[in-house]
Each structure stands twice: as structure tokens, then as C-alpha cells.
Amino acid sequence: MAVLVTGGAGYIGSHTAVALHEAGRKVVLLDNFDNSSPAAVDAIRALTTSDMTFVEGDLRDRSVLDHIFETHDIDEVVHFAAHKAVGESVTIPLDYYGNNLGSTIGLAGAMVEHGVRKLVFSSSCTVYGQPGTIPVTEDAPTGAESPYGWTKFMSEQILRDVAAAADLDVVLLRYFNPVGAHESGTLGEDPNGIPNNLVPYVMQVAVGRLEEVGVFGGDYNTPDGSGVRDYIHVVDLAEGHVAALDALDGSLQGACTAVNLGTGVGSSVLEVISAASDAVGAPIAYEIVDRRPGDIEQIYADPAYAKEVLGWESTRDLATMMRDHWNWQRQNPNGFGG
Ligand code: NAD
Ligand code: WQD
């Protein structure tokens, strides 16, 4: 039997493909390279097996899914494929609703029709919006503040409804802030254009592609005034998916369950820049600038439920995240483009 990984050439999907392979699972990858490149598939194959199955195609194309389910013995799916840029989603909302909801609906329909029962879905801490209480537990109120966020909120609801109506078991994994890279330095995050996210931006400053980091706000009600997030190593996150698939055979069978994947540790922007400087071995230029509209002050996960139901917890600290992200960026200053 095999696991289908949608968005398998992307940042988190590629690391999860490697973790699934290491856990002894057979993997089939699907991606349309909308936000990734064939070089990522080569890198996955170099770390796993040269004949790992990769299908280039769009998840919204039902014939692609039918073909995969008919030709491979798929019994479980990890669904990463989505557009993910919050700001862009405000500008082109229909692209986001069309792709992210179209993919989830198409996939769920094909799974039900082909009798595939186990699904792990990439959700996000964005569904907590401005959290009332931190650390955030899974029963906190959910909603959204961008079209991207709504696609995650709505996908969760769609999957809850399908799970109740059909024989589909689902884990909704709410990721906090994934950073870092595979320790080999051959697989990592390769954003298009100027990065929106903090750590890719910091690393591009470190490698000389950008001038300095703008720290969005120095007057928040946090220990050093900059925003606080729960950064999690992408390999810890990948291992969380293996644990979630295992749990679908055990404690989470017959349900649709939301689980946080975070470390439970909040780090400020200035702490991240300092940890990155230590990893790089040189200061990273930054300047405190205005707050970014829509940003939240601080959020981090309560990871207790993940430990309870998945038997999983993160093991890699911020220094390791920065070491590995830098190792990837240093070896690949222009990402998969060379
Ligand atoms: P990514 O863009 O690197 O990977 C997504 C992959 O899906 C890309 O390779 C893209 O080409 C592919 N894809 C998109 N639409 C597709 C379609 N219709 N058919 C086939 N392939 C398609 O993003 P990522 O950071 O790896 O994120 C993976 C998932 O995790 C996404 O669902 C994202 O919303 C979610 N998530 C990401 C973060 C984060 O900060 N990276 C945080 C929380 C949740
Ligand atoms: C982190 C911190 C910024 C860039 C986003 C999505 C969320 C989820 C995770 C997908 C904040 C600060 C950033 C910069 C800065 N993704 N920052 N200078 O905003 O927590 O969440 O990614 O589901 O939905 O919104 O991540 O990396 O953009 O920001 O000071 O150049 O770094 O203000 O405090 P964020 P981020």
C-alpha cells in the first residue's frame, strides 16, 4: 500500500516525503509545480529512492486523481497542495478559493469514490486569528482574517462534514510557523520573489540577496517589543505527519480531529534574528519599522494534545532550525535554481 502526498514537491511536502520513506512507507507524489520545481523531486529522490513515483498534474483534474487511485494501491493521503501567501490571497481571492477549495473538494470526492479512508490535511494556526488565550488549544474559537485563512477554515469544515457523511477519517493538522530544512542542506524552502515570511527573508539577507530585515513593529506588548511566534523545524513537522497517519489506524480512527503542530515555545522576531546570526557566524542587518497591517502580537501552540493523541512532540530547538535553514541557504543561495 502507498500514501499519496499532494503538493509533494513543495516545502513541507518534500520533507514529509522523506520522513514517510524513512518510516518505511511507499510514497506517490503529486504536484503541478505551481510553486515548486522538478529539482525538488530530484532532491527527494536523492535522499530516498531513485524510482519514487512522481505524477505531474493538477489536483483539480479529476482524471489525474482517478488514474492515481486506479494504478497505485493508495490507502492514505496527505494533502498539502494549496496556494499559501496571505497577502496575495487578498489580491486574487478567487484563485485561492478556486485552487484551495477545489483541490480539497476534488480530492475528498475521489477518495470517497475509490474507498480511500485516511486523510491528513494541512491546516494552519491562521484559523485561530487573533487568539484570546495563549498557548492556544485546539478548542479555541476559529475563524479567519484573509481569503487564504478562510480556505483553511472552510476546508476544515468541508472535511468534517464529509467525514460525518462518508467513511473518511481525517486529521486536521494546524501548523504553527515551519522553518528550517533537511539537515543534508539539499532540501529546503525556495520562495518565489521577495519572501513574505521572516526566516527566508533573514536568510536571504545573510546570503547577500537582500539588504536588511525590516522588523515589523518594536512596540508590541512582548518581552522585547517584537512579535512572537511558535517556529517549528520542518523535519519535526514532517515527522508529525507520519505520527498522524499512524494515529488514523489507532486512537484517531473513525473521527475528524484537529491537532496543533507546534513546539509550545514562543520566540520573538529579535530572538530569531539573533539565533540566525549565531548560526551564520555574522551579524544580520535589521531595522525596526512599522507594524505590518493584520499581524498579531503573539501566538504559540499548546502542544499537549499532539503528544497525547499522536505520541509526537518537537525535538529540534531554534538554534537547530537556524543551523539547518542556513546550511540549505548557504549551499543553495538561489534555492533550487542554483
Ligand atoms: P508550498 O507552496 O511549498 O507547497 C505547496 C505545493 O502544492 C507546491 O509545490 C505547489 O506547486 C503545489 N500545488 C498547489 N496547488 C496545486 C494543485 N492544484 N495541484 C497540484 N499541486 C498543487 O507550501 P508549503 O509551505 O509546503 O505548504 C504546504 C501546505 O501547508 C499548504 O496547504 C499550506 O497552506 C500549509 N501551511 C503552510 C505553512 C507555512 O508557513 N509554510 C503554515 C501553515 C500551513
Ligand atoms: C513572523 C513574524 C512578523 C517578515 C504566516 C501566515 C500564517 C502561516 C504562517 C500559513 C511576525 C515578523 C516577518 C519580515 C518581520 N502560514 N516579520 N519582518 O505572519 O506568523 O504567519 O505564516 O498558514 O497563515 O500568516 O509568519 O513569517 O510572515 O512572520 O518582522 O520581513 O515575523 O511581523 O511577527 P506569520 P511570518
PDB file of C-alpha atoms in Angstrom, residues 3 15-16 31 47 63 88 98-99 114 116 141 149 169 177 202 210-211 311 338:
ATOM      1  CA  VAL A   3       0.492   7.084   0.654  1.00  0.00           C
ATOM      2  CA  HIS A  15      10.353  16.916   3.765  1.00  0.00           C
ATOM      3  CA  THR A  16       7.341  14.776   4.617  1.00  0.00           C
ATOM      4  CA  ASP A  31       2.356  18.274  -7.807  1.00  0.00           C
ATOM      5  CA  LEU A  47      17.534  11.253  -0.284  1.00  0.00           C
ATOM      6  CA  SER A  63      -8.887  12.293 -14.293  1.00  0.00           C
ATOM      7  CA  GLU A  88      -1.623  37.555  -2.358  1.00  0.00           C
ATOM      8  CA  GLY A  98     -10.725  28.064  -6.548  1.00  0.00           C
ATOM      9  CA  ASN A  99      -7.463  26.249  -6.003  1.00  0.00           C
ATOM     10  CA  HIS A 114     -12.241   4.975  -4.582  1.00  0.00           C
ATOM     11  CA  VAL A 116      -9.603   5.554   0.387  1.00  0.00           C
ATOM     12  CA  PRO A 141     -12.514  29.759  18.674  1.00  0.00           C
ATOM     13  CA  GLY A 149      -7.287  31.809   6.097  1.00  0.00           C
ATOM     14  CA  ASP A 169     -11.131   9.547   8.820  1.00  0.00           C
ATOM     15  CA  ASN A 177       5.469  28.571  11.741  1.00  0.00           C
ATOM     16  CA  VAL A 202      16.573  36.737   7.228  1.00  0.00           C
ATOM     17  CA  LEU A 210      18.688  41.313   0.378  1.00  0.00           C
ATOM     18  CA  GLU A 211      19.986  44.347   2.287  1.00  0.00           C
ATOM     19  CA  GLY A 311       2.575  10.447  20.642  1.00  0.00           C
ATOM     20  CA  GLY A 338      21.307  27.008  -8.337  1.00  0.00           C
TER      21      GLY A 338
END
